[in-house]
Short mmCIF file of N, CA, C and O in Angstrom, two decimals:
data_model
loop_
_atom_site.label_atom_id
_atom_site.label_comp_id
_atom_site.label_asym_id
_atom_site.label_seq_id
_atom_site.Cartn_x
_atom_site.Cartn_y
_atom_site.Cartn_z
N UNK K 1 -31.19 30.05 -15.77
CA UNK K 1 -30.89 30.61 -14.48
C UNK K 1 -31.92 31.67 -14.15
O UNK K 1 -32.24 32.51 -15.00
N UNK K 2 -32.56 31.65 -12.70
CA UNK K 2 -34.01 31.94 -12.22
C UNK K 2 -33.06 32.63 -10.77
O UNK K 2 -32.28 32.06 -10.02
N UNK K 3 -33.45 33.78 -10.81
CA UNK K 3 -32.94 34.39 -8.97
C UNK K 3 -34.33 34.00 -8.40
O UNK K 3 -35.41 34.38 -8.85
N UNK K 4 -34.11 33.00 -7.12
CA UNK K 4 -35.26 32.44 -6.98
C UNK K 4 -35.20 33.05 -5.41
O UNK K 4 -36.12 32.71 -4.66
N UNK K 5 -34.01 34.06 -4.81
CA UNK K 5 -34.23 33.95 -3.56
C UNK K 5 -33.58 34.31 -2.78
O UNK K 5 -33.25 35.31 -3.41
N UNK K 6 -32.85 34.42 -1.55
CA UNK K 6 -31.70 33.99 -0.78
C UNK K 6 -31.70 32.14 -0.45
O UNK K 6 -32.54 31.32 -0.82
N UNK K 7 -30.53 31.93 0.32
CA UNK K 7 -30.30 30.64 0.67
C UNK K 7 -29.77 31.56 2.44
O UNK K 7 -29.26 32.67 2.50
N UNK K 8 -30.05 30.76 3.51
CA UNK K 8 -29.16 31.47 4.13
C UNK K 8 -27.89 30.10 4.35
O UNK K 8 -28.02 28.90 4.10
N UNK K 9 -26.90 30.70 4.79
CA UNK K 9 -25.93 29.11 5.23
C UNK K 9 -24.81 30.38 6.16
O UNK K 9 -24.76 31.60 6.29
N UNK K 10 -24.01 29.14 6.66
CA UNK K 10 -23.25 29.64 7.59
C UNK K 10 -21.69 29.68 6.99
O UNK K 10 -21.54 29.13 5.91
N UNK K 11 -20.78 30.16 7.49
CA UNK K 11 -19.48 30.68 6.70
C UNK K 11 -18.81 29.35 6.93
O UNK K 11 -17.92 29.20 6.09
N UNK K 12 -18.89 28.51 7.61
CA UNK K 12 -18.48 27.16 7.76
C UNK K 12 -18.95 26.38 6.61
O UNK K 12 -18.29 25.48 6.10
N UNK K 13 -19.85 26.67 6.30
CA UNK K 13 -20.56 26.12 4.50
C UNK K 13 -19.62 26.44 3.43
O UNK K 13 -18.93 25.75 2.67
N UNK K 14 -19.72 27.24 3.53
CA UNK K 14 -19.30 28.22 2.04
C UNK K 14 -17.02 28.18 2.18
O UNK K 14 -16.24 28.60 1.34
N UNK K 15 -16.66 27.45 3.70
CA UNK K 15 -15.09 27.56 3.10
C UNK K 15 -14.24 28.91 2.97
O UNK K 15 -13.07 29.10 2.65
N UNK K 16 -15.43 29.92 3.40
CA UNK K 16 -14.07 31.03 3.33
C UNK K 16 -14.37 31.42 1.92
O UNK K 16 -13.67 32.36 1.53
N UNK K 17 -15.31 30.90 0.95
CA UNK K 17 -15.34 31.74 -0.18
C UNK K 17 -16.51 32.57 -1.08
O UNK K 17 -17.16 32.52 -2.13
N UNK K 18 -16.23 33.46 0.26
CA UNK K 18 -17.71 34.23 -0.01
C UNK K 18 -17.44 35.16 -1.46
O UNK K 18 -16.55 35.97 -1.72
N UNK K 19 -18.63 34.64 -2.28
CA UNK K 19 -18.78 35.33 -3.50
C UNK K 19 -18.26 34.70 -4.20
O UNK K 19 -18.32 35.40 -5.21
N UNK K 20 -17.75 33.82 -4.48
CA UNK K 20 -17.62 32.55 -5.16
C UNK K 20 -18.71 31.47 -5.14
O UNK K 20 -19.26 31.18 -6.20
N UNK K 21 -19.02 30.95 -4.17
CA UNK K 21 -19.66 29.48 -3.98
C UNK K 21 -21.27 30.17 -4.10
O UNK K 21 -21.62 31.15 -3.43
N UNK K 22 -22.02 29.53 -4.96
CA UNK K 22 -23.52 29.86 -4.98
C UNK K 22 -24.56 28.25 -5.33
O UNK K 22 -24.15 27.22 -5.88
N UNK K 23 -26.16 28.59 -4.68
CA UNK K 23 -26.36 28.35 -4.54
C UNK K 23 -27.23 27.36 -5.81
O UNK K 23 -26.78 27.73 -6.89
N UNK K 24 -28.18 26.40 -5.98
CA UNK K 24 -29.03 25.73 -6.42
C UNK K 24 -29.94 25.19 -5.96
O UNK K 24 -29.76 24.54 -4.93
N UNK K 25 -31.47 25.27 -6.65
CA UNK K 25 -32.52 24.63 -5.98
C UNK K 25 -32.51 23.12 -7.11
O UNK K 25 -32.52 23.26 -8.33
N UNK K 26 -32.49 21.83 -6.48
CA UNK K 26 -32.57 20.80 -7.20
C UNK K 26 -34.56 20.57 -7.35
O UNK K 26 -35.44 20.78 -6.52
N UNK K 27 -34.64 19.98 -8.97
CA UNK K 27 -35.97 20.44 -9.77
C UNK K 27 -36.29 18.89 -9.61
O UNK K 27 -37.36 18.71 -10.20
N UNK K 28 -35.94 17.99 -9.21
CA UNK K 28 -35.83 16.39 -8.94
C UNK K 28 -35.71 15.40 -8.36
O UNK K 28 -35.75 15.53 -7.14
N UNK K 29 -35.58 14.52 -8.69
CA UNK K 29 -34.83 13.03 -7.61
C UNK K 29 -33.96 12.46 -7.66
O UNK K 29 -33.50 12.03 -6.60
N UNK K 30 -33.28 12.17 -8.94
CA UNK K 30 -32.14 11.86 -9.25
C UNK K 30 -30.76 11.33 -8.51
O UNK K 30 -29.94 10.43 -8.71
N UNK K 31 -31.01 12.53 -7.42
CA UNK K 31 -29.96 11.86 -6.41
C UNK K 31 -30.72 11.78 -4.81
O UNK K 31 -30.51 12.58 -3.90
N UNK K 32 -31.51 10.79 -4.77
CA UNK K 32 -32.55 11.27 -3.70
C UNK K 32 -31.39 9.67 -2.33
O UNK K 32 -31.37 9.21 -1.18
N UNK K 33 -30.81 9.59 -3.45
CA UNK K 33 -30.00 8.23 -2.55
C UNK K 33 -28.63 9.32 -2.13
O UNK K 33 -27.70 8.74 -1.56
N UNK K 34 -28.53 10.11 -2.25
CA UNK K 34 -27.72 10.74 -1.91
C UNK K 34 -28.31 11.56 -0.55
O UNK K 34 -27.62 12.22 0.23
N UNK K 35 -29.83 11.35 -0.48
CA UNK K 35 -30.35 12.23 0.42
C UNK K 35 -30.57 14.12 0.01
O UNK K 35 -30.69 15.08 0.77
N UNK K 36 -30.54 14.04 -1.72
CA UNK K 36 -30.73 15.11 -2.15
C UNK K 36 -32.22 15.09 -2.35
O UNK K 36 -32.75 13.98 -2.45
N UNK K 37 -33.10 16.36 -2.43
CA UNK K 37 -34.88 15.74 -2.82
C UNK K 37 -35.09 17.04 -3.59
O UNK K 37 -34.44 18.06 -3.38
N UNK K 38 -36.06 16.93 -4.51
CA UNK K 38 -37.08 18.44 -4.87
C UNK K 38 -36.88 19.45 -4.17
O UNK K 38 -37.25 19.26 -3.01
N UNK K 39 -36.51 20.32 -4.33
CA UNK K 39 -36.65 21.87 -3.37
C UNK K 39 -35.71 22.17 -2.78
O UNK K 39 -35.31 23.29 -2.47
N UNK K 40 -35.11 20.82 -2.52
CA UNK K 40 -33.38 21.58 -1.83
C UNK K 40 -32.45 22.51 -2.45
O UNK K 40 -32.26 22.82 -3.63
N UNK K 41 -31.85 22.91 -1.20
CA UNK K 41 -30.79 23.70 -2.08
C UNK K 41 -29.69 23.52 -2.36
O UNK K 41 -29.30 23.08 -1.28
N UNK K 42 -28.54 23.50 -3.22
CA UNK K 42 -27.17 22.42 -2.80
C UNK K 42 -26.41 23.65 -3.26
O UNK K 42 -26.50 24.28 -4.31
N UNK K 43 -25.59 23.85 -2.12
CA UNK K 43 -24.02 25.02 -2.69
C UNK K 43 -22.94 24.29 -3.54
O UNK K 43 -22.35 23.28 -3.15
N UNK K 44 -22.75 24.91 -4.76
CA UNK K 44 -22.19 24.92 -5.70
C UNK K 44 -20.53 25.54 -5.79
O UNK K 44 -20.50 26.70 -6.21
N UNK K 45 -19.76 25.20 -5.60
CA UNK K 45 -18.36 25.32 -5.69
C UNK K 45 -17.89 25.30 -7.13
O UNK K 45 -17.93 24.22 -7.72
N UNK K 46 -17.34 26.68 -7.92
CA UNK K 46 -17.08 26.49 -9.32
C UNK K 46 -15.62 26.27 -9.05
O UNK K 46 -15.22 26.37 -10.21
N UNK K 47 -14.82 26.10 -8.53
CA UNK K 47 -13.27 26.32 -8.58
C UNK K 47 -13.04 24.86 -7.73
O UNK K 47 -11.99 24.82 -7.09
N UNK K 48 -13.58 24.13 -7.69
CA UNK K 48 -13.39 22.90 -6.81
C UNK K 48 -12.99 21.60 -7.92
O UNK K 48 -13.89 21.10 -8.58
N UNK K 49 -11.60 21.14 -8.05
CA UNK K 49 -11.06 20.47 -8.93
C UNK K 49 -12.22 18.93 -9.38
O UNK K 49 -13.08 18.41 -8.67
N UNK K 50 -11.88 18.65 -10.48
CA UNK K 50 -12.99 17.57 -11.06
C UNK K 50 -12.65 16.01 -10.04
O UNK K 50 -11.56 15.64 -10.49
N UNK K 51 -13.05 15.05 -8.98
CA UNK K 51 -12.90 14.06 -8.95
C UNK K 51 -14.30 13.23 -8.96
O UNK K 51 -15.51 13.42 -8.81
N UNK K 52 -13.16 11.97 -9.29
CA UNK K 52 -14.39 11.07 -9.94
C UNK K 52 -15.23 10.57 -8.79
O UNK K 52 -14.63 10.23 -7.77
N UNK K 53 -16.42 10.48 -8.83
CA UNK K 53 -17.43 9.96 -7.87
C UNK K 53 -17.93 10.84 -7.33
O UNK K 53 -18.97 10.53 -6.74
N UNK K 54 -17.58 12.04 -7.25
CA UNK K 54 -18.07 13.45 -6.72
C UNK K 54 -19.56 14.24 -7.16
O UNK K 54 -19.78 13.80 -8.29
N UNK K 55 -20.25 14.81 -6.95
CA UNK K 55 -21.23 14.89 -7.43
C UNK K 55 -20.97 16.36 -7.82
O UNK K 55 -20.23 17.06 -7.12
N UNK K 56 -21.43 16.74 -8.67
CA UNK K 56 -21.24 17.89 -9.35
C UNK K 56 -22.52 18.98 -10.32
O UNK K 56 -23.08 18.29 -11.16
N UNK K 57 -22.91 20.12 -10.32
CA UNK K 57 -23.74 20.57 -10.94
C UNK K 57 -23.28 20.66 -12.93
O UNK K 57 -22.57 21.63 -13.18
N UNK K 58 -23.53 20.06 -13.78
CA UNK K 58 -23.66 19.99 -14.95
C UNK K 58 -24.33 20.72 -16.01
O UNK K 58 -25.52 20.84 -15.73
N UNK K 59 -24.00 21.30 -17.20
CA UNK K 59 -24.76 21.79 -17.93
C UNK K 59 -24.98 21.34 -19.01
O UNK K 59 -24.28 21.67 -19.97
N UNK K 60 -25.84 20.59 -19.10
CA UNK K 60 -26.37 19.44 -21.07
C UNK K 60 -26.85 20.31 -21.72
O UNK K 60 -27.66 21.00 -21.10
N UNK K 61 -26.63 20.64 -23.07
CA UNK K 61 -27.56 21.57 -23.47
C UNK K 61 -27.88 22.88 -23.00
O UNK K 61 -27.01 23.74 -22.90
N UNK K 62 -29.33 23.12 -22.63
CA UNK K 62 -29.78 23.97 -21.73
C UNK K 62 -30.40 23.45 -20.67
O UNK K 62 -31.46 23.78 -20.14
N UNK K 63 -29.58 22.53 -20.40
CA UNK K 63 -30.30 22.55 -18.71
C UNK K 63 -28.89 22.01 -17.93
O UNK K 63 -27.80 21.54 -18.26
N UNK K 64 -29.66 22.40 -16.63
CA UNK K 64 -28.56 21.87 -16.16
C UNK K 64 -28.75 20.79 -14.95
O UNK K 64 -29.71 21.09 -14.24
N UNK K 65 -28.30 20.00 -14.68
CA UNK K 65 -28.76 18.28 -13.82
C UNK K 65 -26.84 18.66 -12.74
O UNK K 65 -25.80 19.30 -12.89
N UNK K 66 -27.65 17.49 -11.50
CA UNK K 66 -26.58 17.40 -11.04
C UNK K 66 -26.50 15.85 -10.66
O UNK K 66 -27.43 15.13 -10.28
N UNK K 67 -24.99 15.47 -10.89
CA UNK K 67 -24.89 13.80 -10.91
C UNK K 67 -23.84 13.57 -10.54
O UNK K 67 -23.11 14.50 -10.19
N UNK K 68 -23.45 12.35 -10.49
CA UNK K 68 -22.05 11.73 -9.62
C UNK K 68 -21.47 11.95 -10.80
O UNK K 68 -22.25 11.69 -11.71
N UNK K 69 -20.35 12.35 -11.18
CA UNK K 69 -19.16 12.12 -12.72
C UNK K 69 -18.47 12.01 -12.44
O UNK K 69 -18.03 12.34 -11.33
N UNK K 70 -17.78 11.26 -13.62
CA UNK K 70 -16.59 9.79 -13.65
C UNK K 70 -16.12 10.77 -14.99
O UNK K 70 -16.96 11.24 -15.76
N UNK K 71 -14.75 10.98 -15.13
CA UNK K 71 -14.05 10.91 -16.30
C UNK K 71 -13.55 9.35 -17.08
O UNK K 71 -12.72 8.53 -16.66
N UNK K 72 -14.36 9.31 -18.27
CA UNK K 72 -13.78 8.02 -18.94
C UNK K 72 -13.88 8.15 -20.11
O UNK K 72 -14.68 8.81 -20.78
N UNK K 73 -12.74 7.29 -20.50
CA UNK K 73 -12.07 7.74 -22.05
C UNK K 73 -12.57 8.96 -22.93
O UNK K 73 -13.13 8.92 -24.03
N UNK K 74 -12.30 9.82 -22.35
CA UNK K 74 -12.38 11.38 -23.12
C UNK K 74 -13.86 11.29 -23.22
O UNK K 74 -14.15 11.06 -24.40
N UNK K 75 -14.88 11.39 -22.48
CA UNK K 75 -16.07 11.26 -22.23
C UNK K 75 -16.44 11.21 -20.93
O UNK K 75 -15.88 10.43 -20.15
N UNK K 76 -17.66 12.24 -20.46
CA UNK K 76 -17.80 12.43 -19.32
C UNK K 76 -18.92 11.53 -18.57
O UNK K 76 -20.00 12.12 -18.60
N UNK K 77 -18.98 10.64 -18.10
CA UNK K 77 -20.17 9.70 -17.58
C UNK K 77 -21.02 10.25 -16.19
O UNK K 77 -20.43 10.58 -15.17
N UNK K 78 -22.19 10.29 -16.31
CA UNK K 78 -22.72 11.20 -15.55
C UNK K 78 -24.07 10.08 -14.76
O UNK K 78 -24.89 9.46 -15.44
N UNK K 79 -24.00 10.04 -13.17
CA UNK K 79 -24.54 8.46 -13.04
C UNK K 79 -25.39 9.30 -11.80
O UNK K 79 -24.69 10.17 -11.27
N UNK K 80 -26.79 9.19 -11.24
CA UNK K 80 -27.26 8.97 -10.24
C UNK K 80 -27.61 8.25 -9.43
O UNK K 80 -27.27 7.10 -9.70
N UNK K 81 -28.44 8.41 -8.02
CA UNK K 81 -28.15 8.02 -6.66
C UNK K 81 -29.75 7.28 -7.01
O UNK K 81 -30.04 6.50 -6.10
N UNK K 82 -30.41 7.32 -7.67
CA UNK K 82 -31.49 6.96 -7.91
C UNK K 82 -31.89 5.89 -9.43
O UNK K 82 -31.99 6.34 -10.57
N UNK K 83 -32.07 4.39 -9.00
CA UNK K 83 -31.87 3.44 -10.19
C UNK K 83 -33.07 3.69 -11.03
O UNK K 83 -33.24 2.99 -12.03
N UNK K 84 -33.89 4.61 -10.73
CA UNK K 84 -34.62 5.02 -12.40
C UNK K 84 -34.74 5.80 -12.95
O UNK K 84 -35.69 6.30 -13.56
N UNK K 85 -33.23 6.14 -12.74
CA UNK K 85 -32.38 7.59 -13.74
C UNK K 85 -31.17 6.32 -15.15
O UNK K 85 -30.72 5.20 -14.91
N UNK K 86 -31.06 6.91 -16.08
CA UNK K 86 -30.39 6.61 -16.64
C UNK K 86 -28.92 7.05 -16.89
O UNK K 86 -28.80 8.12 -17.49
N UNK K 87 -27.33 6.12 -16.38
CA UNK K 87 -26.15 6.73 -16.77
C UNK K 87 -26.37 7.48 -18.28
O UNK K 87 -27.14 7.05 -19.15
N UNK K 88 -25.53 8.69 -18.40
CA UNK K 88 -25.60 9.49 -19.21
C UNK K 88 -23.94 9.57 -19.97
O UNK K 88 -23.22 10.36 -19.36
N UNK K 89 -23.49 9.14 -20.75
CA UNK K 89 -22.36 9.26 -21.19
C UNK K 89 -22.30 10.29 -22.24
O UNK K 89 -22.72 9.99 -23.36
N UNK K 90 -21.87 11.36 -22.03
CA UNK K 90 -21.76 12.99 -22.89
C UNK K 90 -20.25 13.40 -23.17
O UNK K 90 -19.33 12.94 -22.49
N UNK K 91 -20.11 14.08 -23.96
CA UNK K 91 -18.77 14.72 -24.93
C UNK K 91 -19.01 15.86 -24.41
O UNK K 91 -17.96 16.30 -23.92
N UNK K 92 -20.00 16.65 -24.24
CA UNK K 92 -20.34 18.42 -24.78
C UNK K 92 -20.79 18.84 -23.69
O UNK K 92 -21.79 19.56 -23.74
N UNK K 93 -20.28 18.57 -22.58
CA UNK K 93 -20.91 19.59 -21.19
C UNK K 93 -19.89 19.98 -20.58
O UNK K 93 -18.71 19.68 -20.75
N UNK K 94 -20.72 21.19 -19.31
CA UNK K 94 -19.49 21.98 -18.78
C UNK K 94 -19.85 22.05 -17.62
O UNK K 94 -20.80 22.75 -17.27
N UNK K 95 -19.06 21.23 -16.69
CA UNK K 95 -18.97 21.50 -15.15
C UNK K 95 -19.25 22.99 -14.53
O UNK K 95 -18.53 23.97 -14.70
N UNK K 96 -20.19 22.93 -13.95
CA UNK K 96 -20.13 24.24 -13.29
C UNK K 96 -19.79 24.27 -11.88
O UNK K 96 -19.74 25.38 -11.35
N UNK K 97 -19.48 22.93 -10.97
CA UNK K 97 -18.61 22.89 -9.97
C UNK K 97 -19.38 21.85 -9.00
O UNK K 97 -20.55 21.47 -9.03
N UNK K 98 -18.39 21.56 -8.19
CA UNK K 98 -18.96 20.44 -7.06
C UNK K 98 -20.11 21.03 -5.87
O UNK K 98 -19.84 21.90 -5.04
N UNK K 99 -21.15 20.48 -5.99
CA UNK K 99 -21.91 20.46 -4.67
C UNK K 99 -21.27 19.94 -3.61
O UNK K 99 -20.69 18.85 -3.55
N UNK K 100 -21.43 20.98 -2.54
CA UNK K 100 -20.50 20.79 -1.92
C UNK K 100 -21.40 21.08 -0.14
O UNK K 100 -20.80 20.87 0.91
N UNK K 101 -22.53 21.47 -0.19
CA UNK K 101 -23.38 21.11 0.73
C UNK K 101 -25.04 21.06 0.70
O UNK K 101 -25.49 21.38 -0.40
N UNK K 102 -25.69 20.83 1.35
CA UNK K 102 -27.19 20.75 0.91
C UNK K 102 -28.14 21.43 1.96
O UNK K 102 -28.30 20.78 2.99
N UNK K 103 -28.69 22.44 1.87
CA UNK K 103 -29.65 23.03 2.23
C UNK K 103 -31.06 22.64 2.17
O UNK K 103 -31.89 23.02 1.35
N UNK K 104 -31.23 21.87 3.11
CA UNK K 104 -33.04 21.04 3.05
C UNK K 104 -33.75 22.18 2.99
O UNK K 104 -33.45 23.27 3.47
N UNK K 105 -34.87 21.81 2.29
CA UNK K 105 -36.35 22.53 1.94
C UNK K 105 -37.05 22.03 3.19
O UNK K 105 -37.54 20.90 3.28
N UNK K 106 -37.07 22.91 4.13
CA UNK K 106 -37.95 23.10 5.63
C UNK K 106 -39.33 23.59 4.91
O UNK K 106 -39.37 24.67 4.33
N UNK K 107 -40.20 22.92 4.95
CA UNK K 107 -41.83 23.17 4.79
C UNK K 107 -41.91 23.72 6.57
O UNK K 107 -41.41 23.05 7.47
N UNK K 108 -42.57 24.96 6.79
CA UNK K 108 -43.23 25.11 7.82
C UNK K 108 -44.45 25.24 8.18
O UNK K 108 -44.73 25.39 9.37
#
């Protein structure tokens, strides 16, 4: 974790939960079928209950990826929007909450 900034967004974004919901710059493509790309920013909801197909920010290890997850058989399956990513089926990670809007990277 890098303070890379402000994000600005509007209170209609964020739900009423200011100081809760924060932000992420995505480092990838992964979910570029989602219409997510490099440089965006996606607000992060930590208190937003787990459903399946939802896309969510993740922590493997030390990094952290964000992907569609599926709960299956006591194992967390972790799938992107982009077919030359590989499903990821993991035991040992920790949701850090649903993306829950996306802030495009405006080049001016």
């Amino acid at each position: 974790e890098t303070e890379l900034g402000t994000v600005f967004v509007t209170r209609d974004m964020i739900g009423g939960k200011i100081g809760r919901v924060y932000a992420l710059k995505i480092g990838g493509e992964s979910l570029n079928g989602d219409g997510i790309h490099y440089g965006d920013n996606v607000l992060v909801d930590p208190d937003a209950p787990l459903i399946d197909g939802k896309i969510y920010a993740v922590r493997l290890g030390n990094e952290v990826v964000a992907r569609h997850v599926f709960k299956e058989n006591g194992h967390i399956r972790l799938e992107s929007s982009n077919g030359e990513f590989k499903r990821i089926l993991a035991t040992d990670v920790e949701v850090l909450g649903r993306i829950t809007n996306v802030v495009k990277n405006v080049k001016l």
